[in-house]
Short mmCIF file of N, CA and C in Angstrom, two decimals:
data_model
loop_
_atom_site.label_atom_id
_atom_site.label_comp_id
_atom_site.label_asym_id
_atom_site.label_seq_id
_atom_site.Cartn_x
_atom_site.Cartn_y
_atom_site.Cartn_z
N MET A 9 30.45 245.02 86.19
CA MET A 9 30.74 243.64 87.32
C MET A 9 29.87 242.85 87.36
N ARG A 10 30.43 241.81 88.47
CA ARG A 10 29.43 240.45 88.29
C ARG A 10 28.77 240.93 89.49
N MET A 11 27.09 240.85 89.32
CA MET A 11 26.09 240.74 90.83
C MET A 11 25.68 239.79 91.08
N LEU A 12 24.99 240.04 92.21
CA LEU A 12 25.19 238.62 92.54
C LEU A 12 23.17 239.06 93.19
N LEU A 13 21.68 238.54 92.41
CA LEU A 13 20.27 239.44 92.47
C LEU A 13 19.62 238.37 93.21
N LYS A 14 19.08 238.59 94.58
CA LYS A 14 18.32 237.66 95.05
C LYS A 14 17.01 237.97 94.85
N VAL A 15 16.13 237.66 94.36
CA VAL A 15 15.41 237.82 94.31
C VAL A 15 13.89 236.74 95.71
N SER A 16 13.42 237.13 96.15
CA SER A 16 11.90 236.53 96.84
C SER A 16 10.79 237.00 96.72
N ILE A 17 10.36 235.68 96.24
CA ILE A 17 8.27 236.09 95.73
C ILE A 17 7.68 235.46 96.68
N PRO A 18 6.91 236.90 96.81
CA PRO A 18 6.17 235.97 98.49
C PRO A 18 5.30 234.45 97.87
N VAL A 19 5.14 234.04 98.81
CA VAL A 19 4.11 232.87 98.30
C VAL A 19 2.42 233.34 97.83
N GLU A 20 1.73 234.48 98.61
CA GLU A 20 0.45 235.35 97.82
C GLU A 20 0.99 234.86 96.39
N ALA A 21 1.61 235.85 95.81
CA ALA A 21 2.04 236.57 94.28
C ALA A 21 2.20 235.47 93.55
N GLY A 22 3.45 234.22 94.30
CA GLY A 22 3.93 233.24 93.55
C GLY A 22 2.69 232.15 93.05
N ASN A 23 1.98 231.91 94.42
CA ASN A 23 0.86 231.01 94.40
C ASN A 23 0.39 231.47 92.98
N ALA A 24 -0.12 232.45 92.99
CA ALA A 24 -1.60 233.42 92.22
C ALA A 24 -1.00 232.93 90.82
N ALA A 25 0.53 233.52 90.44
CA ALA A 25 0.87 233.52 89.18
C ALA A 25 1.28 231.43 88.63
N ALA A 26 1.38 230.97 89.92
CA ALA A 26 1.66 229.80 89.24
C ALA A 26 -0.24 229.38 88.84
N ARG A 27 -1.63 229.58 89.82
CA ARG A 27 -2.12 229.50 89.93
C ARG A 27 -2.83 229.39 88.41
N ASN A 28 -2.47 231.04 87.53
CA ASN A 28 -3.13 231.53 86.55
C ASN A 28 -1.92 231.06 85.63
N GLY A 29 -0.46 230.36 85.66
CA GLY A 29 -0.24 229.29 84.68
C GLY A 29 0.77 230.58 83.92
N SER A 30 1.30 231.88 84.88
CA SER A 30 2.47 232.49 84.25
C SER A 30 3.78 232.90 85.53
N LEU A 31 3.69 231.85 85.81
CA LEU A 31 4.73 231.96 86.92
C LEU A 31 6.24 231.93 86.14
N GLY A 32 6.45 230.33 85.66
CA GLY A 32 6.86 229.83 84.61
C GLY A 32 7.60 231.41 83.54
N THR A 33 6.84 230.86 82.93
CA THR A 33 6.82 232.28 81.46
C THR A 33 7.28 233.60 82.01
N THR A 34 6.95 234.09 82.90
CA THR A 34 7.27 235.50 83.48
C THR A 34 8.86 235.14 83.63
N ILE A 35 9.07 234.29 84.56
CA ILE A 35 10.55 234.06 85.09
C ILE A 35 11.71 234.09 84.32
N LYS A 36 10.71 233.56 83.23
CA LYS A 36 12.15 233.51 81.35
C LYS A 36 11.59 234.94 81.05
N SER A 37 10.90 234.94 80.62
CA SER A 37 10.65 236.94 80.16
C SER A 37 12.22 237.61 80.65
N ILE A 38 11.68 237.57 81.64
CA ILE A 38 12.61 238.39 82.57
C ILE A 38 14.37 237.99 82.35
N LEU A 39 14.63 236.53 82.72
CA LEU A 39 15.96 235.87 82.80
C LEU A 39 16.16 236.20 81.08
N ASN A 40 15.28 236.39 80.00
CA ASN A 40 15.73 236.65 79.18
C ASN A 40 16.14 238.10 78.51
N GLU A 41 15.64 239.35 78.97
CA GLU A 41 15.77 240.74 79.28
C GLU A 41 17.37 241.05 79.93
N LEU A 42 17.04 240.07 80.81
CA LEU A 42 18.27 239.94 81.70
C LEU A 42 20.14 239.69 81.32
N LYS A 43 19.51 238.38 80.49
CA LYS A 43 21.02 237.72 80.17
C LYS A 43 21.82 237.14 80.90
N PRO A 44 21.23 236.22 82.08
CA PRO A 44 22.35 236.13 83.39
C PRO A 44 23.41 234.85 83.02
N GLU A 45 24.78 235.32 83.58
CA GLU A 45 25.43 234.24 83.42
C GLU A 45 24.68 232.82 83.75
N ALA A 46 24.06 233.38 85.43
CA ALA A 46 23.49 231.78 85.96
C ALA A 46 22.57 232.01 86.69
N ALA A 47 21.09 231.28 86.78
CA ALA A 47 20.20 231.37 87.75
C ALA A 47 19.62 230.23 88.19
N TYR A 48 19.63 229.99 89.39
CA TYR A 48 19.43 229.19 90.21
C TYR A 48 17.87 229.64 91.15
N PHE A 49 17.62 228.90 91.57
CA PHE A 49 16.15 228.52 92.27
C PHE A 49 15.78 227.51 93.26
N ALA A 50 15.50 228.00 94.18
CA ALA A 50 15.22 227.14 95.99
C ALA A 50 14.39 227.20 96.92
N GLU A 51 13.82 227.13 98.18
CA GLU A 51 13.37 228.24 98.75
C GLU A 51 14.07 228.21 99.66
N ASP A 52 13.71 229.57 100.27
CA ASP A 52 14.42 230.24 101.40
C ASP A 52 13.18 231.10 102.64
N ASN A 53 13.41 230.87 103.38
CA ASN A 53 12.39 231.51 104.67
C ASN A 53 11.00 231.19 103.64
N GLY A 54 10.49 230.48 103.24
CA GLY A 54 9.54 229.80 102.70
C GLY A 54 8.69 229.97 101.03
N GLU A 55 9.62 230.80 101.27
CA GLU A 55 9.26 231.67 100.03
C GLU A 55 10.27 231.38 98.55
N ARG A 56 9.65 231.44 97.64
CA ARG A 56 10.32 230.91 96.11
C ARG A 56 11.30 232.37 95.91
N THR A 57 12.85 231.28 95.78
CA THR A 57 13.20 232.28 95.73
C THR A 57 14.88 231.95 94.08
N GLY A 58 15.01 232.79 94.04
CA GLY A 58 16.26 233.05 92.59
C GLY A 58 16.68 233.91 93.00
N TYR A 59 18.71 232.94 92.94
CA TYR A 59 20.04 233.86 92.61
C TYR A 59 20.54 233.73 91.32
N ILE A 60 20.89 235.16 90.91
CA ILE A 60 20.51 234.71 89.48
C ILE A 60 22.09 235.90 89.28
N PHE A 61 23.17 234.99 88.86
CA PHE A 61 24.22 236.24 88.32
C PHE A 61 24.51 236.87 87.33
N PHE A 62 25.03 237.80 87.70
CA PHE A 62 25.01 238.80 85.56
C PHE A 62 25.17 240.07 85.61
N ASP A 63 25.67 240.56 84.65
CA ASP A 63 26.91 241.69 84.67
C ASP A 63 26.41 242.92 84.40
N MET A 64 26.42 243.86 85.17
CA MET A 64 25.74 245.31 85.67
C MET A 64 27.57 245.82 84.88
N LYS A 65 27.22 246.81 83.69
CA LYS A 65 28.04 247.21 83.37
C LYS A 65 28.17 248.76 83.93
N ASP A 66 26.70 249.08 84.37
CA ASP A 66 26.71 250.70 85.02
C ASP A 66 24.99 250.86 86.25
N SER A 67 25.43 250.94 87.29
CA SER A 67 24.41 251.12 88.31
C SER A 67 23.08 251.94 87.90
N SER A 68 23.18 252.88 86.73
CA SER A 68 21.44 253.27 86.28
C SER A 68 21.17 252.02 85.60
N GLN A 69 21.71 250.67 85.31
CA GLN A 69 20.36 249.75 85.28
C GLN A 69 20.03 248.91 86.16
N LEU A 70 20.27 248.73 87.62
CA LEU A 70 19.33 248.68 88.52
C LEU A 70 17.97 248.68 88.10
N THR A 71 17.35 249.99 88.40
CA THR A 71 16.27 250.20 87.90
C THR A 71 15.57 248.98 86.86
N ALA A 72 16.12 249.15 85.17
CA ALA A 72 15.58 248.26 85.19
C ALA A 72 15.38 246.52 84.99
N ILE A 73 16.60 245.58 85.73
CA ILE A 73 16.74 244.72 86.43
C ILE A 73 15.70 244.57 87.28
N ALA A 74 14.98 245.38 88.56
CA ALA A 74 14.31 245.18 89.72
C ALA A 74 13.30 245.59 88.98
N GLU A 75 13.06 246.42 88.73
CA GLU A 75 10.89 246.65 88.17
C GLU A 75 10.61 245.13 87.54
N PRO A 76 10.91 244.84 86.53
CA PRO A 76 10.13 243.29 86.28
C PRO A 76 9.50 242.88 88.27
N TRP A 77 10.85 242.41 88.66
CA TRP A 77 10.20 241.69 89.83
C TRP A 77 9.63 242.02 90.47
N PHE A 78 9.47 243.32 90.66
CA PHE A 78 8.84 244.27 91.50
C PHE A 78 7.43 244.08 90.95
N LEU A 79 6.94 244.66 89.70
CA LEU A 79 5.53 244.00 89.75
C LEU A 79 5.45 243.38 88.78
N ALA A 80 6.17 242.28 88.80
CA ALA A 80 5.65 241.37 88.07
C ALA A 80 5.15 240.08 89.43
N PHE A 81 5.70 240.44 90.49
CA PHE A 81 5.16 239.58 92.15
C PHE A 81 5.32 240.60 93.97
N ASN A 82 5.94 240.96 93.37
CA ASN A 82 6.23 241.90 94.56
C ASN A 82 7.35 241.75 95.10
N ALA A 83 8.06 241.10 94.21
CA ALA A 83 9.24 240.26 94.67
C ALA A 83 9.99 241.31 95.77
N ARG A 84 10.95 240.64 96.28
CA ARG A 84 12.05 241.94 97.57
C ARG A 84 13.10 240.97 97.03
N LEU A 85 14.24 242.32 97.42
CA LEU A 85 15.32 241.93 96.38
C LEU A 85 16.58 242.63 96.81
N THR A 86 17.28 241.74 96.59
CA THR A 86 19.27 242.15 97.45
C THR A 86 20.23 242.07 96.44
N VAL A 87 20.18 243.20 95.96
CA VAL A 87 21.60 242.99 95.07
C VAL A 87 23.09 243.36 95.21
N ARG A 88 24.42 242.54 95.34
CA ARG A 88 24.95 242.82 95.59
C ARG A 88 26.26 242.18 94.53
N PRO A 89 27.56 243.02 95.05
CA PRO A 89 28.91 242.43 94.05
C PRO A 89 28.90 241.11 94.46
N ALA A 90 29.61 240.30 93.38
CA ALA A 90 29.78 238.72 93.89
C ALA A 90 31.45 238.75 93.06
N MET A 91 32.01 237.37 93.07
CA MET A 91 32.88 236.55 92.25
C MET A 91 33.19 235.64 92.63
N ASN A 92 33.91 235.37 92.06
CA ASN A 92 34.49 234.12 90.71
C ASN A 92 36.02 233.65 91.05
N ILE A 93 36.24 232.23 91.64
CA ILE A 93 37.64 232.18 91.98
C ILE A 93 38.58 233.73 91.35
N GLN A 94 38.31 232.95 90.44
CA GLN A 94 39.54 234.03 88.90
C GLN A 94 39.21 235.31 90.14
N ASP A 95 38.46 235.96 90.25
CA ASP A 95 37.97 237.64 90.66
C ASP A 95 38.73 237.60 92.12
N LEU A 96 38.66 236.28 93.15
CA LEU A 96 39.10 236.41 94.55
C LEU A 96 40.58 236.39 94.38
N ALA A 97 41.23 235.82 93.31
CA ALA A 97 42.34 235.74 93.32
C ALA A 97 42.39 236.89 92.83
N ALA A 98 42.81 237.59 91.75
CA ALA A 98 42.88 238.81 91.49
C ALA A 98 43.06 239.89 92.66
N GLY A 99 42.24 239.46 94.27
CA GLY A 99 41.86 239.86 95.21
C GLY A 99 42.97 240.72 96.37
N GLY A 100 43.24 239.20 95.89
CA GLY A 100 44.10 239.35 96.64
C GLY A 100 44.93 240.11 97.33
N PRO A 101 45.71 240.59 96.97
CA PRO A 101 46.72 241.70 96.77
C PRO A 101 46.68 242.73 98.26
N GLY A 102 44.64 242.76 97.67
CA GLY A 102 43.88 243.94 98.65
C GLY A 102 43.93 242.85 100.14
N VAL A 103 43.74 241.79 100.10
CA VAL A 103 43.58 241.05 101.36
C VAL A 103 44.91 241.49 101.92
N GLU A 104 46.30 241.75 101.26
CA GLU A 104 47.53 241.42 101.89
C GLU A 104 47.98 242.95 102.60
N ARG A 105 47.27 243.58 101.92
CA ARG A 105 47.65 245.07 102.41
C ARG A 105 46.07 245.07 103.41
N ALA A 106 45.44 244.75 103.74
CA ALA A 106 44.66 245.20 104.73
C ALA A 106 44.64 244.18 106.23
N VAL A 107 45.44 243.37 105.69
CA VAL A 107 46.32 242.55 106.91
C VAL A 107 47.58 243.17 106.97
N ASN A 108 48.70 243.58 106.39
CA ASN A 108 49.66 244.33 107.08
C ASN A 108 48.56 245.88 107.85
N GLY A 109 48.52 246.92 107.30
CA GLY A 109 47.42 247.55 107.60
C GLY A 109 46.95 247.96 108.72
N TYR A 110 45.73 246.35 109.02
CA TYR A 110 45.07 246.11 110.16
C TYR A 110 45.10 245.46 110.99
N GLY A 111 45.80 244.04 110.42
CA GLY A 111 45.76 243.08 111.11
C GLY A 111 45.55 243.02 112.79
N GLN A 112 47.02 243.79 113.23
CA GLN A 112 47.18 243.91 114.38
C GLN A 112 45.76 244.94 115.08
N ALA A 113 45.33 245.07 114.58
CA ALA A 113 44.43 246.35 115.15
C ALA A 113 43.66 245.13 116.23
N LEU A 114 43.19 244.75 116.42
CA LEU A 114 42.41 243.68 117.32
C LEU A 114 42.85 242.79 119.07
N SER A 115 44.56 242.96 118.07
CA SER A 115 45.62 242.09 119.41
C SER A 115 45.51 243.41 120.61
N ALA A 116 45.50 244.72 120.41
CA ALA A 116 46.26 245.08 121.47
C ALA A 116 45.29 245.23 122.49
#
């Protein structure tokens, strides 16, 4: 299943890693193990943040995915399922069923 991992690195931990030269190499090492479909980096709420899309075959993989970020950067993570446009199109019948079953619930 395609997942979106949001990684937020606290400023202090990120600055320490940047100063000692390990920030980029550690992120690259973690990503090499994860083999993501895509990885993007930005600032979010004043922190270095990564948005990483990857395939998770089994929920037991979560520890191997999360622990490197926790241990290396004391990072905060969120992990959630994500869809591309093909997945969204394939989910269309589910939207139609929901509309037919629940679409009038708030109209009463």
